[in-house]
Coordinates of C-alpha atoms in Angstrom, one line a residue:
Chain A
X1 CA 20.5 -21.1 18.8
X2 CA 22.9 -19.9 21.4
X3 CA 23.9 -16.3 21.4
X4 CA 26.7 -14.6 23.2
X5 CA 26.0 -11.8 25.6
X6 CA 27.8 -9.2 23.6
X7 CA 25.8 -10.0 20.4
X8 CA 22.6 -9.8 22.5
X9 CA 23.5 -6.3 23.7
X10 CA 24.4 -5.2 20.2
X11 CA 21.1 -6.4 18.9
X12 CA 19.1 -4.6 21.7
X13 CA 21.0 -1.4 21.0
X14 CA 20.1 -1.7 17.2
X15 CA 16.5 -2.6 18.0
X16 CA 16.3 0.4 20.3
X17 CA 17.8 2.9 17.9
X18 CA 15.5 1.9 15.1
X19 CA 12.5 2.0 17.5
X20 CA 13.5 5.6 18.4
X21 CA 13.6 6.5 14.8
X22 CA 10.1 5.2 14.1
X23 CA 8.5 6.3 17.4
X24 CA 10.0 9.7 18.0
X25 CA 8.0 11.6 15.3
X26 CA 4.8 10.4 16.9
X27 CA 5.9 11.2 20.4
X28 CA 7.0 14.6 19.4
X29 CA 3.8 15.2 17.5
X30 CA 1.8 14.1 20.5
X31 CA 3.4 16.6 22.8
X32 CA 3.3 19.4 20.3
X33 CA -0.4 19.0 19.8
X34 CA -0.9 20.4 23.3
X35 CA 1.3 23.5 22.7
X36 CA 0.4 27.0 21.6
X37 CA 1.1 27.8 17.9
X38 CA 4.1 30.0 18.9
X39 CA 5.6 27.2 21.0
X40 CA 5.2 24.8 18.2
X41 CA 7.3 26.8 15.7
X42 CA 9.7 28.0 18.4
X43 CA 13.4 27.4 17.7
X44 CA 15.1 25.6 19.3
X45 CA 12.1 23.3 19.9
X46 CA 11.2 22.0 23.3
X47 CA 9.6 18.6 23.8
X48 CA 7.1 19.3 26.5
X49 CA 4.4 22.0 26.3
X50 CA 4.7 24.8 28.8
X51 CA 1.0 24.4 29.5
X52 CA -1.1 21.5 28.4
X53 CA -3.9 22.9 26.1
X54 CA -6.4 20.1 25.9
X55 CA -8.8 22.5 24.2
X56 CA -6.6 22.4 21.1
X57 CA -8.3 19.2 20.1
X58 CA -11.8 20.6 20.6
X59 CA -10.9 23.7 18.5
X60 CA -9.4 21.7 15.8
X61 CA -12.4 19.4 15.6
X62 CA -14.7 22.5 15.4
X63 CA -12.7 24.3 12.7
X64 CA -14.3 22.1 10.1
X65 CA -17.2 19.7 10.1
X66 CA -15.0 16.8 11.2
X67 CA -18.0 15.0 12.7
X68 CA -19.4 14.7 9.1
X69 CA -16.0 13.7 7.7
X70 CA -15.6 11.0 10.4
X71 CA -19.0 9.6 9.6
X72 CA -18.2 9.5 5.9
X73 CA -14.9 7.8 6.6
X74 CA -16.7 5.2 8.7
X75 CA -19.3 4.6 6.0
X76 CA -16.7 4.1 3.3
X77 CA -14.5 1.9 5.4
X78 CA -17.3 -0.3 6.6
X79 CA -19.0 -0.4 3.2
X80 CA -15.9 -1.4 1.3
X81 CA -14.8 -3.9 4.0
X82 CA -18.1 -5.8 3.9
X83 CA -17.9 -5.9 0.1
X84 CA -14.4 -7.1 -0.1
X85 CA -14.9 -9.9 2.5
X86 CA -17.9 -11.2 0.8
X87 CA -16.9 -11.0 -2.9
X88 CA -13.3 -11.9 -2.5
X89 CA -14.1 -15.0 -0.5
X90 CA -16.7 -16.1 -3.1
X91 CA -14.3 -15.6 -6.0
X92 CA -11.3 -17.1 -4.1
X93 CA -13.5 -20.1 -3.3
X94 CA -14.4 -20.5 -7.0
X95 CA -10.8 -20.4 -8.1
X96 CA -9.4 -22.6 -5.3
X97 CA -11.9 -25.4 -5.0
X98 CA -13.3 -26.0 -8.5
X99 CA -11.9 -27.1 -11.9
X100 CA -13.5 -25.4 -14.8
X101 CA -12.8 -24.4 -18.3
X102 CA -10.7 -21.3 -18.7
X103 CA -9.8 -21.3 -15.0
X104 CA -6.0 -20.8 -15.5
X105 CA -6.4 -18.1 -18.1
X106 CA -8.9 -16.2 -15.9
X107 CA -6.6 -16.5 -12.9
X108 CA -3.6 -15.2 -14.9
X109 CA -5.7 -12.3 -16.0
X110 CA -6.7 -11.6 -12.4
X111 CA -3.1 -11.6 -11.4
X112 CA -2.0 -9.4 -14.2
X113 CA -4.6 -6.7 -13.3
X114 CA -2.4 -6.0 -10.3
X115 CA 0.2 -4.6 -12.7
X116 CA -2.1 -2.0 -14.2
X117 CA -1.2 1.4 -12.9
X118 CA -3.9 3.2 -11.1
X119 CA -3.6 6.2 -13.5
X120 CA -4.6 4.2 -16.6
X121 CA -8.0 3.2 -15.3
X122 CA -8.7 6.2 -13.1
X123 CA -9.4 8.7 -15.9
X124 CA -12.0 6.6 -17.7
X125 CA -13.4 5.4 -14.4
X126 CA -14.0 9.0 -13.5
X127 CA -15.9 9.5 -16.7
X128 CA -17.8 6.3 -16.1
X129 CA -18.9 7.3 -12.6
X130 CA -19.8 10.8 -14.0
X131 CA -22.1 9.1 -16.5
X132 CA -23.6 7.0 -13.7
X133 CA -24.2 10.2 -11.7
X134 CA -22.0 9.0 -8.9
X135 CA -19.6 12.0 -8.7
X136 CA -19.8 13.8 -5.4
X137 CA -21.3 10.7 -3.7
X138 CA -19.6 8.0 -1.8
X139 CA -20.6 5.4 -4.3
X140 CA -17.4 5.4 -6.4
X141 CA -15.5 4.8 -3.2
X142 CA -17.7 1.9 -2.0
X143 CA -19.3 0.0 -4.9
X144 CA -16.2 -1.2 -6.8
X145 CA -15.1 -3.0 -3.6
X146 CA -18.2 -5.2 -3.9
X147 CA -16.6 -6.8 -7.0
X148 CA -13.4 -7.9 -5.2
X149 CA -9.8 -6.8 -5.5
X150 CA -7.2 -9.0 -7.2
X151 CA -4.7 -8.9 -4.4
X152 CA -7.2 -9.9 -1.7
X153 CA -8.7 -12.6 -3.9
X154 CA -5.2 -13.9 -4.4
X155 CA -4.4 -13.9 -0.7
X156 CA -7.6 -15.8 0.1
X157 CA -7.1 -18.3 -2.7
X158 CA -3.6 -19.1 -1.4
X159 CA -5.2 -19.8 2.0
X160 CA -7.9 -22.0 0.6
X161 CA -5.5 -24.0 -1.6
X162 CA -4.0 -25.3 1.6
X163 CA -7.2 -26.9 2.9
X164 CA -7.2 -30.7 2.1
X165 CA -9.2 -31.8 -0.9
X166 CA -11.5 -34.2 0.9
X167 CA -12.7 -31.5 3.2
X168 CA -16.0 -30.8 1.5
X169 CA -16.7 -34.5 0.6
X170 CA -18.6 -35.3 3.8
X171 CA -20.9 -32.3 3.4
X172 CA -21.5 -33.1 -0.2
X173 CA -22.5 -36.7 0.8
X174 CA -25.0 -35.1 3.2
X175 CA -26.5 -33.3 0.3
X176 CA -25.2 -29.8 0.8
X177 CA -24.8 -27.7 -2.3
X178 CA -21.7 -25.7 -3.2
X179 CA -23.0 -22.5 -1.8
X180 CA -24.0 -24.1 1.5
X181 CA -20.5 -25.6 1.7
X182 CA -18.9 -22.3 1.0
X183 CA -21.0 -20.5 3.5
X184 CA -21.2 -23.0 6.3
X185 CA -17.8 -24.8 6.0
X186 CA -15.4 -22.6 4.2
X187 CA -16.3 -19.2 5.6
X188 CA -15.5 -20.3 9.2
X189 CA -12.2 -21.9 8.0
X190 CA -11.4 -18.7 6.1
X191 CA -11.8 -16.5 9.2
X192 CA -8.1 -15.6 9.6
X193 CA -7.9 -14.7 6.0
X194 CA -11.1 -12.7 6.2
X195 CA -9.7 -10.8 9.1
X196 CA -6.5 -10.1 7.3
X197 CA -8.2 -8.8 4.2
X198 CA -10.6 -6.8 6.3
X199 CA -7.9 -5.1 8.3
X200 CA -5.7 -4.4 5.2
X201 CA -8.7 -3.0 3.4
X202 CA -9.8 -0.9 6.4
X203 CA -6.4 0.6 6.8
X204 CA -5.9 1.5 3.2
X205 CA -9.4 2.9 2.7
X206 CA -9.2 4.9 5.9
X207 CA -6.0 6.5 4.7
X208 CA -7.0 6.9 1.0
X209 CA -6.6 10.4 -0.2
X210 CA -6.7 10.3 -4.0
X211 CA -10.0 8.5 -4.5
X212 CA -11.9 11.0 -2.3
X213 CA -10.0 13.8 -3.9
X214 CA -11.1 12.9 -7.4
X215 CA -14.7 11.9 -6.7
X216 CA -15.8 14.2 -3.9
X217 CA -16.5 17.9 -4.2
X218 CA -18.7 19.1 -1.4
X219 CA -17.4 19.4 2.1
X220 CA -20.4 17.5 3.4
X221 CA -19.1 14.4 1.5
X222 CA -15.5 14.7 2.6
X223 CA -13.7 11.9 4.4
X224 CA -11.3 12.5 7.2
X225 CA -8.2 12.2 5.0
X226 CA -9.6 14.8 2.6
X227 CA -10.6 17.2 5.4
X228 CA -7.2 16.9 7.0
X229 CA -5.4 17.6 3.8
X230 CA -7.7 20.6 3.1
X231 CA -6.4 22.1 6.4
X232 CA -3.1 22.3 4.8
X233 CA -4.2 24.5 2.0
X234 CA -6.6 26.8 3.9
X235 CA -4.5 27.5 7.0
X236 CA -1.0 27.0 5.9
X237 CA 0.6 28.1 9.1
X238 CA -1.8 26.6 11.6
X239 CA 0.2 23.5 12.6
X240 CA -1.6 22.8 15.9
X241 CA -5.1 21.9 14.6
X242 CA -3.5 19.9 11.8
X243 CA -1.5 17.8 14.3
X244 CA -4.5 17.3 16.5
X245 CA -6.6 16.0 13.7
X246 CA -3.7 13.8 12.5
X247 CA -3.5 12.3 15.9
X248 CA -7.2 11.6 16.0
X249 CA -7.0 10.1 12.5
X250 CA -4.2 7.7 13.2
X251 CA -5.6 6.2 16.4
X252 CA -8.2 3.9 14.8
X253 CA -5.8 2.1 12.4
X254 CA -3.2 1.7 15.1
X255 CA -5.7 0.1 17.4
X256 CA -7.0 -2.2 14.7
X257 CA -3.5 -3.2 13.7
X258 CA -2.4 -3.9 17.3
X259 CA -5.5 -6.1 17.8
X260 CA -5.2 -7.9 14.5
X261 CA -1.4 -8.0 14.0
X262 CA -1.3 -11.8 14.6
X263 CA -3.3 -12.2 11.4
X264 CA -1.3 -9.7 9.4
X265 CA 2.0 -11.4 10.3
X266 CA 0.6 -14.9 9.6
X267 CA -1.2 -13.9 6.5
X268 CA 1.9 -12.3 5.0
X269 CA 3.7 -15.6 5.2
X270 CA 3.1 -17.9 2.2
X271 CA 1.2 -15.2 0.3
X272 CA 3.9 -14.6 -2.2
X273 CA 4.9 -18.0 -3.5
Chain B
X1 CA -30.9 -34.5 -14.6
X2 CA -29.7 -32.5 -17.5
X3 CA -30.5 -29.3 -15.7
X4 CA -28.7 -30.5 -12.7
X5 CA -25.6 -31.1 -14.8
X6 CA -25.8 -27.6 -16.2
X7 CA -26.1 -26.1 -12.8
X8 CA -23.0 -28.1 -11.7
X9 CA -21.1 -26.7 -14.6
X10 CA -22.2 -23.1 -14.0
X11 CA -21.5 -23.2 -10.3
X12 CA -17.8 -22.2 -10.4
X13 CA -18.6 -19.4 -12.8
X14 CA -21.3 -18.1 -10.4
X15 CA -18.7 -18.0 -7.6
X16 CA -16.2 -15.9 -9.7
X17 CA -19.0 -13.8 -11.3
X18 CA -18.5 -10.8 -9.0
X19 CA -14.9 -10.5 -10.1
X20 CA -15.8 -11.0 -13.8
X21 CA -18.4 -8.2 -13.6
X22 CA -16.0 -6.0 -11.8
X23 CA -13.2 -6.8 -14.2
X24 CA -15.4 -5.9 -17.2
X25 CA -16.9 -2.7 -15.7
X26 CA -14.0 -1.3 -13.6
X27 CA -10.9 -2.7 -15.3
X28 CA -11.0 -3.9 -18.9
X29 CA -13.7 -1.5 -20.0
X30 CA -11.9 1.5 -18.6
X31 CA -8.6 0.1 -19.9
X32 CA -9.9 -0.1 -23.5
X33 CA -11.6 3.3 -23.2
X34 CA -8.4 4.8 -21.9
X35 CA -6.5 3.5 -24.8
X36 CA -9.0 5.0 -27.2
X37 CA -9.0 8.3 -25.3
X38 CA -5.3 8.5 -25.6
X39 CA -5.7 9.1 -29.4
X40 CA -8.1 12.0 -28.8
X41 CA -7.7 15.6 -27.7
X42 CA -10.3 15.4 -25.0
X43 CA -10.9 18.5 -22.8
X44 CA -13.4 17.9 -20.0
X45 CA -15.8 20.5 -21.2
X46 CA -15.7 20.1 -25.0
X47 CA -16.2 17.3 -27.5
X48 CA -13.2 15.1 -28.2
X49 CA -11.3 15.4 -31.5
X50 CA -9.3 12.6 -33.0
X51 CA -5.6 13.3 -33.1
X52 CA -4.1 9.9 -33.9
X53 CA -0.8 9.4 -32.2
X54 CA -0.6 13.2 -31.8
X55 CA -0.6 13.0 -28.0
X56 CA 2.3 10.6 -28.0
X57 CA 4.3 12.6 -30.5
X58 CA 3.7 15.8 -28.5
X59 CA 5.0 14.1 -25.4
X60 CA 8.3 13.1 -26.9
X61 CA 8.9 16.2 -28.9
X62 CA 7.4 19.4 -27.5
X63 CA 6.4 18.6 -23.9
X64 CA 9.6 19.3 -21.8
X65 CA 7.8 18.4 -18.6
X66 CA 7.1 14.9 -19.7
X67 CA 10.8 13.9 -20.0
X68 CA 11.6 15.9 -16.8
X69 CA 8.9 14.1 -14.8
X70 CA 9.9 10.8 -16.2
X71 CA 13.5 11.4 -15.2
X72 CA 12.5 12.4 -11.7
X73 CA 10.4 9.2 -11.3
X74 CA 13.2 7.0 -12.6
X75 CA 15.7 8.7 -10.4
X76 CA 13.4 8.3 -7.4
X77 CA 12.9 4.6 -8.2
X78 CA 16.6 4.0 -8.7
X79 CA 17.4 5.4 -5.3
X80 CA 14.3 4.5 -3.4
X81 CA 13.8 0.8 -4.4
X82 CA 17.2 -0.5 -3.5
X83 CA 17.5 1.7 -0.4
X84 CA 14.1 0.6 0.9
X85 CA 14.8 -3.1 0.2
X86 CA 18.1 -2.9 2.1
X87 CA 16.5 -1.2 5.0
X88 CA 13.6 -3.7 5.0
X89 CA 15.9 -6.7 4.9
X90 CA 18.1 -5.3 7.6
X91 CA 15.0 -4.7 9.9
X92 CA 13.7 -8.1 9.0
X93 CA 17.0 -9.7 10.1
X94 CA 16.9 -7.7 13.2
X95 CA 13.4 -8.8 14.3
X96 CA 14.1 -12.4 13.6
X97 CA 16.9 -12.5 16.2
X98 CA 16.0 -14.8 19.1
X99 CA 15.9 -12.2 21.8
X100 CA 13.2 -11.5 24.3
X101 CA 10.6 -8.7 23.6
X102 CA 11.4 -8.7 19.9
X103 CA 7.7 -8.8 19.0
X104 CA 7.2 -5.4 20.5
X105 CA 9.8 -4.0 18.2
X106 CA 8.2 -5.6 15.2
X107 CA 5.0 -3.9 16.1
X108 CA 6.7 -0.5 16.5
X109 CA 8.4 -0.8 13.1
X110 CA 5.2 -1.7 11.4
X111 CA 3.0 1.1 12.8
X112 CA 4.2 3.9 10.4
X113 CA 3.0 1.7 7.6
X114 CA -0.5 1.6 9.1
X115 CA -0.9 5.4 8.9
X116 CA 0.2 6.1 5.4
X117 CA -1.1 8.9 3.2
X118 CA -2.1 12.3 4.4
X119 CA -1.1 11.8 8.0
X120 CA 2.4 10.8 7.2
X121 CA 2.8 13.6 4.7
X122 CA 1.7 16.1 7.3
X123 CA 4.0 14.6 9.9
X124 CA 7.0 14.8 7.6
X125 CA 6.2 18.2 6.2
X126 CA 6.4 19.5 9.7
X127 CA 9.5 17.5 10.7
X128 CA 11.4 18.6 7.6
X129 CA 10.4 22.2 7.8
X130 CA 13.5 24.3 7.2
X131 CA 12.8 27.0 9.8
X132 CA 11.5 25.1 12.8
X133 CA 11.6 21.4 11.8
X134 CA 13.0 19.1 14.4
X135 CA 15.2 17.2 12.0
X136 CA 17.4 20.2 11.4
X137 CA 17.4 20.9 15.1
X138 CA 18.7 17.4 15.7
X139 CA 21.3 17.9 12.9
X140 CA 22.4 21.1 14.5
X141 CA 23.1 19.3 17.7
X142 CA 25.8 17.3 16.0
X143 CA 27.1 20.4 14.2
X144 CA 25.4 20.0 10.8
X145 CA 23.5 22.9 9.3
X146 CA 20.5 21.1 7.8
X147 CA 19.2 22.2 4.4
X148 CA 15.8 23.8 3.8
X149 CA 14.5 20.4 2.7
X150 CA 11.2 21.1 1.1
X151 CA 12.0 24.5 -0.4
X152 CA 15.5 23.7 -1.8
X153 CA 15.3 22.0 -5.2
X154 CA 18.6 20.2 -4.5
X155 CA 17.2 18.5 -1.4
X156 CA 13.5 18.1 -2.0
X157 CA 13.8 14.7 -3.7
X158 CA 15.8 13.3 -0.9
X159 CA 13.2 14.7 1.5
X160 CA 10.5 12.7 -0.3
X161 CA 12.7 9.6 -0.1
X162 CA 13.2 10.0 3.6
X163 CA 9.5 10.4 4.2
X164 CA 8.6 7.4 2.0
X165 CA 11.1 5.2 3.7
X166 CA 9.0 5.6 6.8
X167 CA 6.6 3.0 5.3
X168 CA 9.1 0.3 5.0
X169 CA 7.1 -1.9 7.4
X170 CA 5.1 -4.0 4.9
X171 CA 8.2 -5.0 2.9
X172 CA 10.0 -5.7 6.2
X173 CA 7.1 -8.0 7.2
X174 CA 7.3 -10.0 3.9
X175 CA 11.0 -10.5 4.4
X176 CA 10.5 -11.4 8.0
X177 CA 7.9 -14.2 7.5
X178 CA 10.2 -15.6 4.8
X179 CA 13.3 -15.6 6.9
X180 CA 11.5 -17.0 9.9
X181 CA 10.5 -20.0 7.8
X182 CA 14.1 -21.1 7.2
X183 CA 14.7 -24.1 9.4
X184 CA 17.2 -23.5 12.2
X185 CA 19.0 -26.7 11.6
X186 CA 20.3 -25.4 8.3
X187 CA 22.1 -22.6 10.3
X188 CA 23.2 -25.0 13.0
X189 CA 24.9 -27.3 10.4
X190 CA 26.6 -24.3 8.9
X191 CA 27.8 -23.0 12.3
X192 CA 29.3 -26.4 13.0
X193 CA 31.1 -26.1 9.7
X194 CA 32.5 -22.9 11.0
X195 CA 30.5 -20.3 9.1
X196 CA 30.3 -17.0 10.8
X197 CA 27.0 -15.0 10.9
X198 CA 27.9 -12.9 7.9
X199 CA 28.8 -16.0 5.9
X200 CA 25.6 -17.6 7.0
X201 CA 23.6 -14.6 5.8
X202 CA 25.2 -14.5 2.4
X203 CA 25.3 -18.3 1.8
X204 CA 22.0 -19.4 3.4
X205 CA 19.6 -16.6 4.0
X206 CA 20.1 -14.5 1.0
X207 CA 19.8 -17.3 -1.6
X208 CA 16.7 -18.8 0.1
X209 CA 14.8 -15.5 0.1
X210 CA 15.6 -14.5 -3.6
X211 CA 12.0 -15.2 -4.7
X212 CA 10.8 -12.8 -2.1
X213 CA 13.4 -10.2 -3.2
X214 CA 12.1 -10.6 -6.7
X215 CA 8.5 -10.0 -5.4
X216 CA 9.5 -7.0 -3.4
X217 CA 11.5 -5.6 -6.2
X218 CA 8.7 -5.7 -8.7
X219 CA 6.0 -4.4 -6.4
X220 CA 8.2 -1.5 -5.2
X221 CA 9.1 -0.5 -8.8
X222 CA 5.4 -0.4 -9.6
X223 CA 4.5 1.5 -6.5
X224 CA 7.4 4.0 -6.8
X225 CA 6.1 5.0 -10.3
X226 CA 2.7 5.5 -8.9
X227 CA 3.8 7.6 -6.0
X228 CA 1.4 10.6 -5.9
X229 CA -0.1 11.3 -2.5
X230 CA 3.1 11.9 -0.7
X231 CA 4.6 14.4 -3.2
X232 CA 1.3 16.1 -3.7
X233 CA 1.0 16.9 0.0
X234 CA 4.6 17.2 0.9
X235 CA 6.0 19.4 -1.9
X236 CA 3.2 19.8 -4.4
X237 CA 5.8 18.9 -7.0
X238 CA 8.0 21.8 -6.1
X239 CA 10.2 23.5 -5.5
X240 CA 10.9 24.5 -9.1
X241 CA 9.2 21.2 -10.1
X242 CA 12.2 19.2 -8.6
X243 CA 9.7 16.6 -7.3
X244 CA 7.2 16.8 -10.0
X245 CA 6.9 13.0 -10.2
X246 CA 5.4 11.3 -13.3
X247 CA 2.3 10.2 -11.3
X248 CA 1.7 13.8 -10.2
X249 CA 2.3 15.0 -13.8
X250 CA -0.3 12.6 -15.1
X251 CA -2.8 13.4 -12.3
X252 CA -2.5 17.1 -12.9
X253 CA -2.9 16.8 -16.7
X254 CA -6.1 14.9 -16.1
X255 CA -7.8 16.5 -13.1
X256 CA -6.2 19.9 -12.9
X257 CA -5.7 20.9 -16.5
X258 CA -8.6 18.6 -17.7
X259 CA -6.6 17.3 -20.7
X260 CA -8.2 13.8 -20.4
X261 CA -6.9 12.4 -23.7
X262 CA -3.4 13.6 -23.1
X263 CA -3.3 12.3 -19.6
X264 CA -4.5 8.9 -20.8
X265 CA -1.6 8.9 -23.2
X266 CA 0.7 9.7 -20.2
X267 CA -0.7 6.9 -18.3
X268 CA -0.2 4.4 -21.1
X269 CA 3.4 5.4 -21.4
X270 CA 3.8 4.7 -17.7
X271 CA 2.1 1.4 -18.1
X272 CA 4.5 0.4 -20.9
X273 CA 7.5 1.5 -18.9
X274 CA 6.3 -0.5 -15.9
X275 CA 5.8 -3.5 -18.1
X276 CA 9.3 -3.2 -19.6
X277 CA 10.9 -2.8 -16.3
X278 CA 9.1 -5.8 -14.9
X279 CA 9.9 -7.9 -17.9
X280 CA 13.5 -6.9 -17.5
X281 CA 13.6 -7.9 -13.8
X282 CA 11.9 -11.1 -14.6
X283 CA 14.3 -11.9 -17.4
X284 CA 17.3 -11.3 -15.1
X285 CA 15.7 -13.3 -12.3
X286 CA 16.6 -16.7 -13.8
X287 CA 20.2 -15.7 -13.0
X288 CA 19.7 -14.9 -9.4
X289 CA 16.4 -16.3 -8.1
X290 CA 16.4 -19.8 -6.7
X291 CA 13.1 -21.6 -6.2
X292 CA 12.3 -24.2 -3.6
X293 CA 11.8 -26.9 -6.1
X294 CA 15.4 -26.7 -7.0
X295 CA 18.2 -28.3 -5.0
X296 CA 17.9 -28.0 -1.2
X297 CA 14.3 -27.1 -1.1
X298 CA 12.8 -30.3 0.1
X299 CA 14.0 -29.9 3.7
X300 CA 12.4 -26.5 3.9
X301 CA 9.1 -27.7 2.6
X302 CA 8.9 -30.5 5.2
X303 CA 9.5 -28.0 8.0
X304 CA 6.8 -25.7 6.7
X305 CA 4.3 -28.5 6.3
X306 CA 5.0 -29.8 9.8
X307 CA 4.3 -26.4 11.3
X308 CA 0.6 -26.3 10.3

C-alpha cells in the first residue's frame, strides 16, 4: 500500500515515543546500577553515574548465595522445559492425529482446565506435595510439568492439525508403529512449535515467584526470583544491589526471546481460533 | 491379531496418558479436595472441623475484608482490562504499518513482557518511589507535582495499573498476528471506494478481529483476578489495604494466616465469579463477534492457506 510522507513521519514519531516509554526504565536502571547508593536516590536524578562502580555487581552477587540461586533456577527451568516439550507433544499428537472414543469430551475438559484459577488448586496441591515430602525441594516446581500444560498442548495440537492427513501413510505402509511415527516424523515437523513452547515455558518459569515462594523454605533451595525478592525485605533501602541482580536476572530471557522471536510471532498466529 | 487390535485401540490413550495422569493428580484431585476443604475449618497445625457452609456465610456476613478485596479486584479489572486492550490494539496497529525497521519496534515493545514478575515489580517500585522516583521527576519537569504513588491510598491502585500495563506485549502480539493476516486487497478495495484510514479501521479491521478481542477479553479478565505477584511486591496490599487484591487476600488467608479451609472457600468464590463473568462475555459475544465462517470469510481463508 502506498503511504504519504507525512503519515510515515507521524508513524515513526509514534513508534519512537512508545519505544522510549518501554526502553527508558531499562536504560535508566542500567546506568543507576553503577552508581553509589546516595547517587541513586539523589533528587533531582542524574542519568549517568559520576563514577562507574563495576564492583556493585560483584558485591550484590556476594550479598546472598546467588550462585546457588542461579543453579536452582537453571535446574527448574531446564527440568520443566524438557518435561513440557516431551509430554505436551505426546498428548498433542494423540489429540490431533487419532480418533478415539471420548476424544472430544477429553479435549473440552483439557481446554476448560485453563479457566481454573491458580488459587483453587494451589492450596490442596500444597498439602499434596507436603504429603509426598516434596516441600522445600525443587520437585513441586519441576515434576508437574512432566504431565503437560493445557495451553501448550493446545498450541501444539493446533499446529499438528494443519499437517495433511496422508502424512503418516507412507511410514505406516513401511511398517512403522505410531510411536515411531511420532518420534521420527512428527517431532521434526513440530520443531517450531517445540521451540515456541520451550521458550514460553522457560521465560515463565524463570520469572515465577509464587511457586518457589510457597514450596521453598531454605535459602539453599531458593531460585533467583525468590532471592531477588528477599532482597527487598531484608535491605529495604539498598537499591543498588537490587538493581544489579535485576539486570543479571533479566538478561537470559531477553537473549532467549531475541533469538527465538520468530517462533513466538509465528506461533502466536492461528493459536486462538 | 486380537491383541494387535487392542493395542491399536489403546495407542491414542497411551499418547494422552501423561495429561490424564496429570489432570487426575494435579487438577481434578486437588479441585475436589479443595471443594471439600472449603466446608471445613482447617488450620495448618490442627485437625479440620466440619463447618458446612460456615466459611461462605462468614465471608458475606462478618468478613469485611472479603467484600473490600473483591471490590478492589473488580475495580482493577474494570479499569485494567479495557485500558490494556486499547493500548494493545493501538500498538498492534502501529507495528503493522508498512514502514522500514518496524520489526525492531515490535521487539522493543515485547521485551517488558519477557521479564515479568519480580524484576518488573522492583523496577516499578523504584520508578514510582515518591521521594526519588524518576516518574515524579519527569512530571515535575512539565510542572506537575507527582503523588506519592505507592504510599498514598488514593494513587496506589493506579500505580499498580501503570506497572501492569508494562506487560502489554503478549496481547499486542496476538492482535498483531491477527491484523497482519487480513489480506491487503480488502483495504485497497475500500480505499478505492474512498474510505479513509479511520473508516477502514472501524469497518474492516475491527469486525475481522472480534474473535481475537473476545479471546483477549476473557484471558485478561481471568488473569486480572489472579494478579498476585505484582501487588505483593509493589505495595504488599497497602497502603491502608487500598491494593489488597482478591488474589492476595486468598493467598494470605492460606499461606500467611494458615486458614486453609477458609482460603479454599475464597478461591471457590473467585472461580464462580470468573465463570460468571466469562459466561456473560460469551453470551454477549454473539452480538459483536463475527467468525470467519460467516459472510466475507472465504477470501481471508484462501489467503491464509496460500501463505503456508
